Tab-separated table of C-alpha atoms and ligand atoms in Angstrom:
chain	number	residue	atom	x	y	z
A	1	MET	CA	-41.007	-80.592	2.571
A	2	SER	CA	-39.595	-79.521	-0.450
A	3	ASN	CA	-41.786	-78.591	-3.516
A	4	SER	CA	-41.142	-81.814	-5.228
A	5	LYS	CA	-42.497	-83.847	-2.966
A	6	ARG	CA	-45.983	-82.108	-3.361
A	7	GLU	CA	-49.097	-84.848	-3.289
A	8	THR	CA	-50.201	-85.546	-6.262
A	9	PHE	CA	-53.583	-87.303	-7.504
A	10	SER	CA	-52.901	-90.303	-9.123
A	11	GLY	CA	-55.012	-89.721	-12.184
A	12	ARG	CA	-56.726	-87.912	-14.447
A	13	GLN	CA	-59.970	-89.874	-12.573
A	14	ALA	CA	-58.592	-89.432	-9.402
A	15	PHE	CA	-59.031	-85.545	-9.737
A	16	ILE	CA	-62.288	-85.780	-11.684
A	17	MET	CA	-64.098	-87.741	-8.920
A	18	ALA	CA	-62.754	-85.156	-6.065
A	19	ALA	CA	-64.143	-82.497	-8.785
A	20	ILE	CA	-67.534	-83.570	-8.738
A	21	GLY	CA	-67.153	-84.185	-5.042
A	22	SER	CA	-66.752	-81.160	-4.439
A	23	ALA	CA	-68.969	-79.778	-7.328
A	24	VAL	CA	-71.689	-81.426	-6.560
A	25	GLY	CA	-73.531	-80.858	-3.617
A	26	LEU	CA	-76.275	-78.983	-1.788
A	27	GLY	CA	-76.416	-76.207	-4.317
A	28	ASN	CA	-77.355	-79.703	-6.869
A	29	ILE	CA	-79.991	-81.076	-4.915
A	30	TRP	CA	-81.850	-78.800	-2.914
A	31	ARG	CA	-80.615	-75.160	-4.471
A	32	PHE	CA	-80.956	-75.809	-8.334
A	33	PRO	CA	-84.274	-77.209	-8.672
A	34	TYR	CA	-86.422	-74.456	-6.600
A	35	THR	CA	-84.130	-71.457	-8.434
A	36	THR	CA	-85.267	-73.155	-11.942
A	37	TYR	CA	-88.409	-73.121	-10.521
A	38	GLU	CA	-88.774	-69.566	-9.791
A	39	ASN	CA	-87.400	-68.685	-12.318
A	40	GLY	CA	-88.857	-68.950	-15.928
A	41	GLY	CA	-88.976	-73.301	-15.204
A	42	GLY	CA	-88.249	-74.862	-18.723
A	43	ALA	CA	-87.160	-71.304	-19.588
A	44	PHE	CA	-83.943	-70.779	-17.238
A	45	ILE	CA	-82.441	-73.016	-19.039
A	46	ILE	CA	-81.452	-70.734	-21.407
A	47	PRO	CA	-79.430	-67.750	-18.679
A	48	TYR	CA	-78.115	-71.700	-17.109
A	49	ILE	CA	-76.749	-72.725	-20.630
A	50	VAL	CA	-75.303	-69.111	-21.295
A	51	ALA	CA	-74.031	-69.463	-17.663
A	52	LEU	CA	-72.500	-72.760	-18.211
A	53	LEU	CA	-70.741	-71.866	-21.039
A	54	THR	CA	-69.961	-68.220	-20.633
A	55	ALA	CA	-68.729	-68.615	-17.302
A	56	GLY	CA	-68.771	-71.914	-15.804
A	57	ILE	CA	-66.729	-73.437	-18.054
A	58	PRO	CA	-64.271	-70.655	-18.665
A	59	LEU	CA	-64.037	-69.646	-15.385
A	60	LEU	CA	-63.365	-73.384	-14.210
A	61	PHE	CA	-60.325	-73.527	-17.323
A	62	LEU	CA	-58.628	-70.535	-15.600
A	63	ASP	CA	-59.189	-72.135	-11.817
A	64	TYR	CA	-57.231	-74.422	-13.473
A	65	ALA	CA	-54.831	-73.088	-15.169
A	66	ILE	CA	-53.899	-70.920	-11.489
A	67	GLY	CA	-53.422	-73.866	-9.434
A	68	HIS	CA	-51.814	-76.087	-11.976
A	69	ARG	CA	-49.475	-73.646	-13.424
A	70	HIS	CA	-48.313	-71.955	-9.953
A	71	ARG	CA	-48.992	-75.762	-7.676
A	72	GLY	CA	-49.990	-74.413	-4.235
A	73	GLY	CA	-53.105	-74.102	-2.416
A	74	ALA	CA	-54.942	-70.816	-3.444
A	75	PRO	CA	-52.378	-67.566	-1.805
A	76	LEU	CA	-49.466	-69.478	-2.976
A	77	SER	CA	-50.343	-70.042	-6.086
A	78	TYR	CA	-52.058	-65.964	-6.428
A	79	ARG	CA	-48.426	-64.929	-5.016
A	80	ARG	CA	-46.212	-66.730	-7.181
A	81	PHE	CA	-48.401	-65.772	-9.929
A	82	ASN	CA	-48.276	-62.408	-9.045
A	83	ARG	CA	-46.835	-60.701	-6.070
A	84	HIS	CA	-49.282	-58.429	-5.863
A	85	PHE	CA	-52.369	-60.921	-6.104
A	86	GLU	CA	-51.792	-62.814	-2.441
A	87	THR	CA	-54.303	-61.204	-0.973
A	88	PHE	CA	-56.916	-62.870	-3.073
A	89	GLY	CA	-55.730	-66.054	-2.367
A	90	TRP	CA	-56.287	-65.041	1.360
A	91	TRP	CA	-59.887	-63.835	0.628
A	92	GLN	CA	-60.683	-67.049	-1.139
A	93	VAL	CA	-59.203	-69.116	2.121
A	94	MET	CA	-61.297	-66.719	4.559
A	95	VAL	CA	-64.301	-67.637	3.046
A	96	ASN	CA	-64.047	-71.030	2.729
A	97	VAL	CA	-63.937	-70.980	6.367
A	98	ILE	CA	-66.940	-69.120	7.334
A	99	ILE	CA	-68.701	-71.837	4.612
A	100	GLY	CA	-66.883	-74.651	6.393
A	101	LEU	CA	-68.359	-73.031	10.028
A	102	TYR	CA	-72.160	-73.869	8.611
A	103	TYR	CA	-71.945	-76.481	5.766
A	104	ALA	CA	-70.770	-78.559	8.780
A	105	VAL	CA	-73.924	-77.704	10.595
A	106	VAL	CA	-75.778	-78.922	7.655
A	107	LEU	CA	-74.313	-81.814	6.797
A	108	GLY	CA	-75.412	-82.543	10.270
A	109	TRP	CA	-78.512	-82.395	10.265
A	110	ALA	CA	-78.719	-84.426	6.853
A	111	ALA	CA	-76.492	-88.095	8.693
A	112	THR	CA	-78.761	-87.067	11.872
A	113	TYR	CA	-82.095	-87.626	9.174
A	114	THR	CA	-80.402	-90.260	7.472
A	115	TYR	CA	-80.549	-92.452	10.621
A	116	PHE	CA	-84.229	-90.994	11.288
A	117	SER	CA	-85.484	-91.915	8.012
A	118	PHE	CA	-85.644	-95.639	9.475
A	119	SER	CA	-87.838	-94.839	11.976
A	120	LYS	CA	-89.202	-91.131	10.631
A	121	ALA	CA	-88.384	-90.110	13.865
A	122	TRP	CA	-89.759	-86.791	13.087
A	123	GLY	CA	-93.245	-88.029	13.689
A	124	GLU	CA	-96.902	-86.545	12.884
A	125	LYS	CA	-95.392	-83.161	12.200
A	126	PRO	CA	-92.678	-83.050	10.331
A	127	VAL	CA	-91.551	-78.981	10.670
A	128	ASP	CA	-92.324	-78.426	14.732
A	129	PHE	CA	-90.050	-81.693	14.847
A	130	PHE	CA	-87.504	-80.001	13.312
A	131	VAL	CA	-88.019	-76.436	14.594
A	132	GLY	CA	-88.336	-77.393	17.362
A	133	ASN	CA	-85.356	-79.951	17.956
A	134	PHE	CA	-82.972	-78.828	15.159
A	135	LEU	CA	-83.582	-74.750	15.872
A	136	GLN	CA	-85.022	-73.457	18.477
A	137	MET	CA	-83.572	-70.180	17.546
A	138	GLY	CA	-84.211	-67.060	20.292
A	139	ASP	CA	-85.515	-64.038	19.362
A	140	ILE	CA	-82.889	-62.224	18.115
A	141	ALA	CA	-83.716	-58.851	19.292
A	142	GLN	CA	-83.668	-59.823	22.561
A	143	GLY	CA	-79.894	-60.846	22.410
A	144	VAL	CA	-77.658	-63.451	21.213
A	145	SER	CA	-77.872	-66.586	23.235
A	146	PHE	CA	-75.354	-69.539	23.715
A	147	GLU	CA	-77.657	-72.391	24.510
A	148	PHE	CA	-76.710	-76.236	23.203
A	149	VAL	CA	-79.081	-77.304	21.466
A	150	GLY	CA	-78.978	-80.928	22.246
A	151	MET	CA	-79.986	-82.790	18.120
A	152	VAL	CA	-77.550	-80.581	16.699
A	153	VAL	CA	-74.080	-81.519	18.406
A	154	GLY	CA	-73.202	-85.190	18.257
A	155	PRO	CA	-73.340	-85.134	14.587
A	156	LEU	CA	-71.744	-81.954	14.248
A	157	ILE	CA	-68.428	-82.727	16.144
A	158	ALA	CA	-69.095	-86.301	14.409
A	159	VAL	CA	-69.057	-85.141	10.577
A	160	TRP	CA	-66.421	-82.798	11.778
A	161	VAL	CA	-63.983	-86.040	12.756
A	162	VAL	CA	-64.916	-87.752	9.872
A	163	ALA	CA	-64.108	-85.437	7.309
A	164	LEU	CA	-60.834	-84.773	9.068
A	165	ALA	CA	-59.559	-87.864	9.269
A	166	VAL	CA	-60.649	-87.913	5.415
A	167	LEU	CA	-58.013	-85.371	5.323
A	168	ALA	CA	-55.296	-86.522	7.222
A	169	LEU	CA	-54.968	-88.947	4.926
A	170	GLY	CA	-53.935	-87.238	2.532
A	171	VAL	CA	-54.830	-86.278	-1.635
A	172	GLN	CA	-54.929	-89.522	-2.868
A	173	LYS	CA	-55.892	-91.564	-0.250
A	174	GLY	CA	-57.942	-89.015	1.697
A	175	ILE	CA	-60.085	-86.803	-0.456
A	176	ALA	CA	-59.800	-88.919	-3.838
A	177	LYS	CA	-60.472	-91.993	-2.532
A	178	SER	CA	-63.498	-90.859	-0.459
A	179	SER	CA	-65.566	-89.570	-3.477
A	180	SER	CA	-64.063	-92.305	-5.315
A	181	ILE	CA	-66.219	-93.746	-3.521
A	182	LEU	CA	-69.107	-91.442	-2.653
A	183	MET	CA	-69.608	-90.906	-5.611
A	184	PRO	CA	-70.755	-93.688	-7.920
A	185	LEU	CA	-73.036	-94.520	-4.634
A	186	LEU	CA	-74.705	-91.293	-4.878
A	187	VAL	CA	-75.532	-91.670	-8.890
A	188	VAL	CA	-76.190	-95.185	-7.908
A	189	MET	CA	-78.431	-93.634	-4.475
A	190	PHE	CA	-79.714	-90.693	-6.554
A	191	LEU	CA	-80.465	-92.626	-9.729
A	192	SER	CA	-83.333	-95.145	-7.884
A	193	LEU	CA	-84.228	-92.506	-5.837
A	194	VAL	CA	-85.517	-89.693	-8.863
A	195	PHE	CA	-87.040	-93.731	-10.746
A	196	TYR	CA	-89.269	-94.015	-7.573
A	197	SER	CA	-90.214	-91.012	-7.509
A	198	LEU	CA	-91.728	-90.828	-11.041
A	199	THR	CA	-93.613	-93.934	-10.370
A	200	LEU	CA	-95.488	-91.923	-7.873
A	201	ASP	CA	-98.877	-90.551	-8.244
A	202	GLY	CA	-98.523	-87.264	-9.397
A	203	ALA	CA	-95.268	-87.174	-10.357
A	204	ALA	CA	-96.187	-85.613	-13.839
A	205	LYS	CA	-98.058	-82.531	-12.096
A	206	GLY	CA	-94.144	-82.250	-10.616
A	207	LEU	CA	-92.632	-81.742	-13.624
A	208	ASN	CA	-95.204	-80.012	-15.447
A	209	ALA	CA	-94.216	-77.141	-12.457
A	210	LEU	CA	-90.830	-77.360	-12.577
A	211	PHE	CA	-90.794	-77.469	-16.379
A	212	THR	CA	-93.435	-75.463	-18.014
A	213	PRO	CA	-91.101	-72.182	-19.727
A	214	ASP	CA	-92.166	-69.461	-18.772
A	215	TRP	CA	-90.568	-66.886	-21.399
A	216	ASP	CA	-90.923	-63.579	-20.498
A	217	LYS	CA	-88.983	-64.385	-17.622
A	218	LEU	CA	-86.220	-64.337	-19.972
A	219	SER	CA	-86.342	-60.402	-20.145
A	220	ASP	CA	-85.764	-60.078	-16.297
A	221	PRO	CA	-82.345	-59.409	-15.779
A	222	SER	CA	-82.748	-61.311	-11.454
A	223	VAL	CA	-83.429	-63.810	-13.643
A	224	TRP	CA	-80.291	-63.861	-15.120
A	225	ILE	CA	-78.227	-63.411	-11.823
A	226	ALA	CA	-79.744	-66.603	-10.464
A	227	ALA	CA	-78.147	-68.319	-13.274
A	228	TYR	CA	-75.139	-66.508	-12.764
A	229	GLY	CA	-75.123	-67.202	-9.133
A	230	GLN	CA	-76.473	-70.996	-9.437
A	231	ILE	CA	-73.523	-71.544	-11.926
A	232	PHE	CA	-70.909	-70.318	-9.353
A	233	PHE	CA	-72.026	-71.912	-6.860
A	234	SER	CA	-72.767	-74.768	-7.932
A	235	LEU	CA	-69.269	-75.465	-9.613
A	236	SER	CA	-67.573	-74.492	-6.911
A	237	ILE	CA	-65.491	-71.915	-9.323
A	238	CYS	CA	-63.292	-68.651	-7.540
A	239	PHE	CA	-63.654	-69.861	-4.422
A	240	GLY	CA	-60.006	-71.491	-4.217
A	241	ILE	CA	-61.393	-75.289	-4.214
A	242	MET	CA	-60.225	-75.678	-7.532
A	243	VAL	CA	-56.911	-73.822	-7.547
A	244	THR	CA	-55.774	-75.911	-4.954
A	245	TYR	CA	-57.157	-79.156	-6.229
A	246	ALA	CA	-55.953	-78.153	-9.631
A	247	SER	CA	-52.536	-78.271	-7.860
A	248	TYR	CA	-52.273	-81.249	-7.040
A	249	LEU	CA	-52.395	-82.585	-11.090
A	250	LYS	CA	-50.014	-83.909	-12.965
A	251	LYS	CA	-47.872	-81.446	-14.708
A	252	ASP	CA	-49.070	-83.358	-18.098
A	253	SER	CA	-52.675	-83.222	-17.678
A	254	ASP	CA	-55.115	-82.057	-20.066
A	255	LEU	CA	-56.912	-78.850	-17.789
A	256	THR	CA	-60.155	-78.769	-20.623
A	257	GLY	CA	-60.955	-82.088	-21.259
A	258	THR	CA	-60.849	-82.673	-17.519
A	259	GLY	CA	-62.669	-79.736	-16.741
A	260	LEU	CA	-65.422	-79.924	-19.211
A	261	VAL	CA	-65.906	-83.566	-18.078
A	262	VAL	CA	-66.566	-81.532	-14.779
A	263	GLY	CA	-69.207	-79.235	-15.978
A	264	PHE	CA	-71.216	-81.243	-17.857
A	265	ALA	CA	-71.327	-84.018	-15.238
A	266	ASN	CA	-72.562	-81.452	-11.943
A	267	SER	CA	-75.312	-79.883	-14.659
A	268	SER	CA	-76.478	-83.376	-15.960
A	269	PHE	CA	-76.540	-84.149	-11.962
A	270	GLU	CA	-78.739	-80.821	-11.484
A	271	VAL	CA	-81.048	-81.503	-13.635
A	272	LEU	CA	-81.022	-85.528	-12.067
A	273	ALA	CA	-82.069	-83.757	-9.389
A	274	GLY	CA	-84.524	-80.730	-10.732
A	275	ILE	CA	-86.688	-84.219	-11.798
A	276	GLY	CA	-86.499	-86.230	-8.637
A	277	VAL	CA	-87.141	-83.004	-5.969
A	278	PHE	CA	-90.038	-81.931	-8.153
A	279	SER	CA	-91.879	-85.847	-8.791
A	280	ALA	CA	-91.629	-86.111	-5.350
A	281	LEU	CA	-93.201	-82.551	-4.510
A	282	GLY	CA	-96.045	-83.226	-7.133
A	283	PHE	CA	-96.569	-86.576	-5.178
A	284	MET	CA	-96.837	-83.881	-2.116
A	285	ALA	CA	-99.208	-81.675	-3.647
A	286	THR	CA	-101.651	-84.484	-5.220
A	287	THR	CA	-101.995	-85.851	-1.860
A	288	GLN	CA	-102.674	-83.064	-0.203
A	289	GLY	CA	-105.190	-81.306	-3.067
A	290	VAL	CA	-103.185	-78.558	-3.237
A	291	GLU	CA	-101.101	-76.617	-5.866
A	292	VAL	CA	-97.402	-77.406	-6.559
A	293	SER	CA	-96.789	-73.728	-5.742
A	294	GLU	CA	-98.287	-74.124	-2.472
A	295	VAL	CA	-95.463	-77.203	-1.718
A	296	ALA	CA	-92.825	-76.359	-3.632
A	297	LYS	CA	-89.467	-74.883	-1.667
A	298	GLY	CA	-85.566	-75.213	-1.790
A	299	GLY	CA	-83.143	-75.305	0.809
A	300	ILE	CA	-84.196	-76.098	4.499
A	301	GLY	CA	-87.642	-76.109	4.112
A	302	LEU	CA	-87.291	-78.695	1.003
A	303	ALA	CA	-84.938	-80.628	2.369
A	304	PHE	CA	-86.576	-80.814	6.513
A	305	PHE	CA	-90.447	-79.410	5.794
A	306	ALA	CA	-91.012	-80.858	2.738
A	307	PHE	CA	-89.540	-84.308	2.072
A	308	PRO	CA	-89.910	-85.853	5.825
A	309	THR	CA	-93.646	-85.222	5.098
A	310	ILE	CA	-93.888	-86.372	2.212
A	311	ILE	CA	-92.025	-89.577	3.241
A	312	ASN	CA	-94.675	-89.724	5.469
A	313	GLU	CA	-97.622	-90.368	3.353
A	314	ILE	CA	-96.027	-92.810	1.276
A	315	THR	CA	-96.882	-96.580	2.295
A	316	PRO	CA	-95.221	-98.846	3.116
A	317	LEU	CA	-91.746	-97.905	1.075
A	318	GLY	CA	-90.990	-93.640	2.909
A	319	GLU	CA	-88.528	-95.318	4.568
A	320	VAL	CA	-86.775	-96.031	1.076
A	321	LEU	CA	-87.281	-92.998	-0.115
A	322	GLY	CA	-85.901	-91.059	3.563
A	323	VAL	CA	-82.637	-93.021	2.937
A	324	LEU	CA	-81.894	-92.574	-0.361
A	325	PHE	CA	-82.775	-88.667	-0.307
A	326	PHE	CA	-81.077	-87.897	2.840
A	327	GLY	CA	-77.892	-90.712	2.212
A	328	SER	CA	-77.330	-88.181	-0.890
A	329	LEU	CA	-77.838	-85.000	0.410
A	330	THR	CA	-75.136	-86.541	2.946
A	331	PHE	CA	-73.213	-87.842	1.038
A	332	ALA	CA	-73.033	-85.493	-1.657
A	333	ALA	CA	-72.604	-82.598	1.128
A	334	LEU	CA	-69.397	-84.274	2.809
A	335	THR	CA	-66.942	-84.460	-0.589
A	336	SER	CA	-68.245	-80.767	-0.833
A	337	PHE	CA	-67.307	-79.571	2.453
A	338	ILE	CA	-64.027	-81.442	2.688
A	339	SER	CA	-63.225	-79.490	-0.051
A	340	VAL	CA	-63.738	-75.931	1.134
A	341	ILE	CA	-61.492	-77.312	4.254
A	342	GLU	CA	-59.217	-78.233	2.249
A	343	VAL	CA	-58.320	-75.135	1.214
A	344	ILE	CA	-57.291	-73.909	4.191
A	345	ILE	CA	-55.628	-76.732	5.072
A	346	SER	CA	-53.670	-76.481	1.933
A	347	ALA	CA	-52.784	-73.150	2.351
A	348	VAL	CA	-51.501	-73.438	6.284
A	349	GLN	CA	-49.516	-76.189	5.367
A	350	ASP	CA	-47.499	-74.262	2.225
A	351	LYS	CA	-46.831	-71.641	4.754
A	352	LEU	CA	-45.700	-73.801	7.720
A	353	ARG	CA	-44.742	-76.607	5.362
A	354	VAL	CA	-44.698	-79.003	7.623
A	355	ARG	CA	-47.077	-82.162	7.566
A	356	ARG	CA	-50.520	-82.179	6.391
A	357	SER	CA	-51.750	-84.629	9.442
A	358	LYS	CA	-50.511	-82.245	12.124
A	359	VAL	CA	-51.857	-79.288	9.993
A	360	THR	CA	-55.468	-80.893	9.647
A	361	PHE	CA	-55.525	-80.640	13.303
A	362	ILE	CA	-54.401	-77.321	13.847
A	363	VAL	CA	-56.736	-76.057	11.326
A	364	GLY	CA	-59.847	-78.520	11.637
A	365	LEU	CA	-59.771	-78.322	16.176
A	366	PRO	CA	-60.733	-74.606	15.801
A	367	MET	CA	-62.691	-74.423	13.564
A	368	MET	CA	-64.753	-77.222	14.945
A	369	PHE	CA	-64.949	-75.898	18.396
A	370	VAL	CA	-66.100	-72.656	16.306
A	371	SER	CA	-68.528	-74.297	14.227
A	372	VAL	CA	-70.245	-76.036	17.281
A	373	VAL	CA	-70.408	-72.687	19.817
A	374	LEU	CA	-72.033	-70.706	17.045
A	375	PHE	CA	-74.014	-73.455	15.657
A	376	GLY	CA	-74.490	-75.994	18.331
A	377	THR	CA	-76.729	-73.116	19.668
A	378	THR	CA	-79.476	-71.518	19.966
A	379	THR	CA	-77.546	-68.199	17.631
A	380	GLY	CA	-77.543	-71.008	15.130
A	381	LEU	CA	-80.377	-70.304	12.199
A	382	PRO	CA	-80.164	-66.463	11.805
A	383	VAL	CA	-76.013	-66.344	12.200
A	384	LEU	CA	-75.949	-69.179	9.487
A	385	ASP	CA	-78.242	-67.091	7.114
A	386	VAL	CA	-76.747	-63.998	7.359
A	387	PHE	CA	-73.547	-65.524	6.892
A	388	ASP	CA	-74.920	-67.687	3.990
A	389	LYS	CA	-75.764	-64.467	2.238
A	390	PHE	CA	-72.695	-61.945	3.046
A	391	VAL	CA	-70.253	-64.488	2.404
A	392	ASN	CA	-71.599	-67.064	0.251
A	393	TYR	CA	-73.192	-64.172	-1.796
A	394	PHE	CA	-70.889	-61.087	-1.820
A	395	GLY	CA	-68.164	-62.207	-0.471
A	396	ILE	CA	-67.850	-64.873	-2.974
A	397	VAL	CA	-69.162	-61.770	-5.801
A	398	ALA	CA	-66.872	-59.840	-4.822
A	399	VAL	CA	-63.320	-61.538	-4.543
A	400	ALA	CA	-63.890	-62.984	-8.251
A	401	PHE	CA	-64.949	-59.389	-9.669
A	402	VAL	CA	-61.609	-57.952	-7.826
A	403	SER	CA	-59.760	-60.337	-8.531
A	404	LEU	CA	-60.529	-61.612	-12.334
A	405	MET	CA	-61.039	-57.741	-13.160
A	406	VAL	CA	-56.914	-57.068	-11.653
A	407	ILE	CA	-55.925	-60.177	-13.935
A	408	VAL	CA	-57.414	-59.253	-16.702
A	409	ALA	CA	-55.954	-56.097	-16.089
A	410	ASN	CA	-52.451	-57.015	-15.900
A	411	GLU	CA	-53.660	-58.738	-19.221
A	412	LYS	CA	-52.567	-62.201	-17.879
A	413	LEU	CA	-54.954	-64.212	-19.494
A	414	GLY	CA	-52.993	-64.596	-22.530
A	415	LEU	CA	-50.186	-66.304	-20.108
A	416	LEU	CA	-52.759	-68.231	-18.604
A	417	GLY	CA	-54.161	-69.339	-21.414
A	418	ASP	CA	-50.907	-70.125	-22.945
A	419	HIS	CA	-50.266	-72.663	-20.188
A	420	ILE	CA	-54.082	-74.292	-20.587
A	421	ASN	CA	-52.281	-74.962	-24.371
A	422	GLU	CA	-49.267	-76.355	-23.943
A	423	THR	CA	-51.257	-80.026	-22.751
A	424	SER	CA	-54.837	-79.757	-23.140
A	425	SER	CA	-56.960	-81.190	-25.571
A	426	PHE	CA	-59.531	-78.348	-25.657
A	427	LYS	CA	-57.544	-75.368	-26.851
A	428	VAL	CA	-58.728	-72.088	-25.530
A	429	GLY	CA	-58.488	-68.853	-27.472
A	430	PHE	CA	-60.040	-65.512	-27.808
A	431	PHE	CA	-63.305	-66.089	-27.070
A	432	TRP	CA	-62.114	-67.912	-23.686
A	433	ARG	CA	-60.434	-64.200	-22.817
A	434	LEU	CA	-63.697	-62.733	-24.246
A	435	CYS	CA	-66.057	-65.158	-21.991
A	436	ILE	CA	-63.787	-64.283	-18.886
A	437	VAL	CA	-64.095	-60.377	-19.822
A	438	VAL	CA	-67.788	-60.439	-20.185
A	439	THR	CA	-67.755	-62.291	-17.279
A	440	THR	CA	-66.140	-59.853	-14.863
A	441	GLY	CA	-68.731	-57.129	-16.081
A	442	ILE	CA	-71.924	-59.358	-15.018
A	443	LEU	CA	-70.189	-60.040	-11.643
A	444	ALA	CA	-70.027	-56.085	-11.391
A	445	PHE	CA	-73.917	-56.041	-11.767
A	446	MET	CA	-74.339	-58.807	-9.507
A	447	LEU	CA	-72.449	-56.760	-6.844
A	448	PHE	CA	-73.566	-53.728	-7.124
A	449	SER	CA	-76.952	-54.661	-7.636
A	450	GLU	CA	-77.522	-56.932	-5.511
A	451	GLY	CA	-75.429	-54.585	-2.405
A	452	ALA	CA	-77.805	-51.539	-2.684
A	453	LYS	CA	-80.936	-53.400	-2.753
A	454	VAL	CA	-79.216	-55.231	0.467
A	455	PHE	CA	-78.409	-51.607	1.908
A	456	THR	CA	-81.622	-49.960	1.187
A	457	GLU	CA	-83.696	-52.605	2.540
A	458	GLY	CA	-82.290	-54.623	5.001
A	459	TYR	CA	-81.990	-58.300	4.815
A	460	GLU	CA	-85.134	-60.635	5.846
A	461	GLY	CA	-85.925	-57.761	8.182
A	462	TYR	CA	-82.670	-58.932	10.610
A	463	PRO	CA	-82.163	-55.488	13.080
A	464	SER	CA	-79.395	-53.874	11.558
A	465	TRP	CA	-76.903	-54.125	14.224
A	466	PHE	CA	-77.358	-57.924	13.690
A	467	VAL	CA	-76.776	-57.459	9.577
A	468	ASN	CA	-74.000	-55.192	10.068
A	469	ILE	CA	-71.887	-56.967	12.343
A	470	PHE	CA	-72.126	-60.907	11.770
A	471	GLY	CA	-73.815	-59.824	7.788
A	472	TRP	CA	-71.117	-56.878	6.464
A	473	GLY	CA	-69.018	-55.710	9.518
A	474	MET	CA	-67.903	-60.020	9.158
A	475	ALA	CA	-67.700	-59.699	5.059
A	476	GLY	CA	-65.570	-56.598	5.396
A	477	SER	CA	-63.261	-57.797	8.230
A	478	LEU	CA	-62.589	-61.060	6.044
A	479	VAL	CA	-60.737	-58.734	3.195
A	480	VAL	CA	-58.907	-56.977	5.759
A	481	VAL	CA	-57.402	-59.882	7.730
A	482	ALA	CA	-56.744	-62.169	4.327
A	483	PHE	CA	-54.586	-58.342	3.683
A	484	LEU	CA	-52.621	-58.865	6.726
A	485	LEU	CA	-52.216	-62.617	6.317
A	486	SER	CA	-50.878	-61.428	2.876
A	487	ARG	CA	-47.967	-59.692	5.234
A	488	LEU	CA	-46.375	-62.917	6.168
A	489	LYS	CA	-43.697	-63.879	5.326
A	490	TRP	CA	-42.770	-67.071	3.154
A	491	LYS	CA	-39.377	-69.366	2.937
A	492	SER	CA	-37.702	-68.248	0.710
A	493	GLU	CA	-37.195	-71.263	-1.039
A	494	VAL	CA	-40.966	-71.486	-1.273
A	495	LEU	CA	-41.494	-68.583	-3.641
A	496	ALA	CA	-38.859	-69.681	-5.894
A	497	GLU	CA	-40.473	-73.007	-7.198
A	498	HIS	CA	-42.750	-72.720	-9.492
A	499	LYS	CA	-42.926	-68.913	-11.163
A	500	GLY	CA	-45.253	-70.831	-13.533
A	501	GLU	CA	-42.605	-70.620	-16.437
B	601	LIG	N1	-71.015	-76.377	-5.154
B	601	LIG	C1	-71.085	-77.356	-3.842
B	601	LIG	C2	-72.533	-77.482	-3.950
B	601	LIG	O1	-73.371	-77.092	-5.272
B	601	LIG	C3	-71.552	-75.997	-2.608
B	601	LIG	C4	-70.063	-75.603	-2.802
B	601	LIG	C5	-69.846	-74.350	-3.307
B	601	LIG	C6	-68.749	-76.050	-1.651
B	601	LIG	C7	-68.789	-74.026	-2.397
B	601	LIG	C8	-68.295	-75.752	-1.405
B	601	LIG	C9	-67.533	-74.187	-2.131
B	601	LIG	O2	-73.406	-77.184	-3.138
């Protein structure tokens, strides 16, 4: 396949839908509300907006510039940018490999719970039901066991098949098309959920708990770190995803205008999710006669413990709320999951230069297999938790820090800025470069402060052999594998194209 035939999005709108599809995911629905609540409520809005404007959006532009200028997946784009940068691209690919393996699991759970919502299949004790049927984790101190968990495996395979089918259809017909259908649907469903939640008894109590500002928190560095962490994860920046998607944009695309739309749309959805989730939690607290602080949760606890309980308590329309909530979670996670796998597919396709459908198969089948063996079994949750911390936090912050540092040190920002300005409506200049430099420093701080903490205190009480192997060992080996992959030769014509001039 020659490069002139590289797939493209049909236009700006298709790209925006795909990029929003990637950005809006679990992070918006189950991470943002609780992160805000824990980190100063209404006052968190300040670090959050600072992080969005000075790190999120500038880095989004940077990712776009790299992919658009060099027209390749992450490894090829970095390689064409500078022959010594290729490892960063593979490192990002490896991060996506790991994230993909477990994102699929949560997606499978969400899809299953959408179905369960129709009959409230979790019964009177949702927590016991979830733990008993989905986690069944053994005590990892006794070693890791590989027993299959019935309710997890089927849906897990199903979400892989759906995502791979979409990816095999290609950039426009698969990725953009699916996001163009699912994103508007998501907005309609989620808005209905928010309006419905606002009418529940106690909604105001929940919103007060979420938004009442605790200004003192602003002097706590961990609150600022939480804001940056949320922005990075939520916008999917420095994951290679936006590099990859931007490489499918046509030549004369308005990069910054598009980036602003994506950035603000994503944040708007987060705030909306905060309102919906905390109204529902306020209702839960009110029916149980407790404070919101006792029911407020994020992540798995929110989705699979709190929401089923809330749905049980609402009569007669609890089922509707359930379908809206879990359906939203499923659609949001599916489009993000697709973007994760696309990074890998695009990288492999650049390397092998074979048909997309074939690459989808080569990448997808082994990943599906590993995902099912690792997470469809009783080892599941501890591995998922440790992966999440070490790859999704350390991995991503490390790759972002190292790659930015190298780009800045080699004085490459000007080049990328010029590229952005060639076709974009909103021009970047000194302030943009300054934001990137400052963000690089903040990333270093995040990496070393959190690293030192986990290093000395361990992680969540897991045995150290477990953290060493699945945490540090795995995160470190990604870098080694990335370096080795960057040693593989490219076909010579591949490198000759699009050096960026
Ligand atoms: N941005 C997605 C979210 O908010 C998460 C994500 C991060 C997806 C990185 C893919 C890669 O949930």
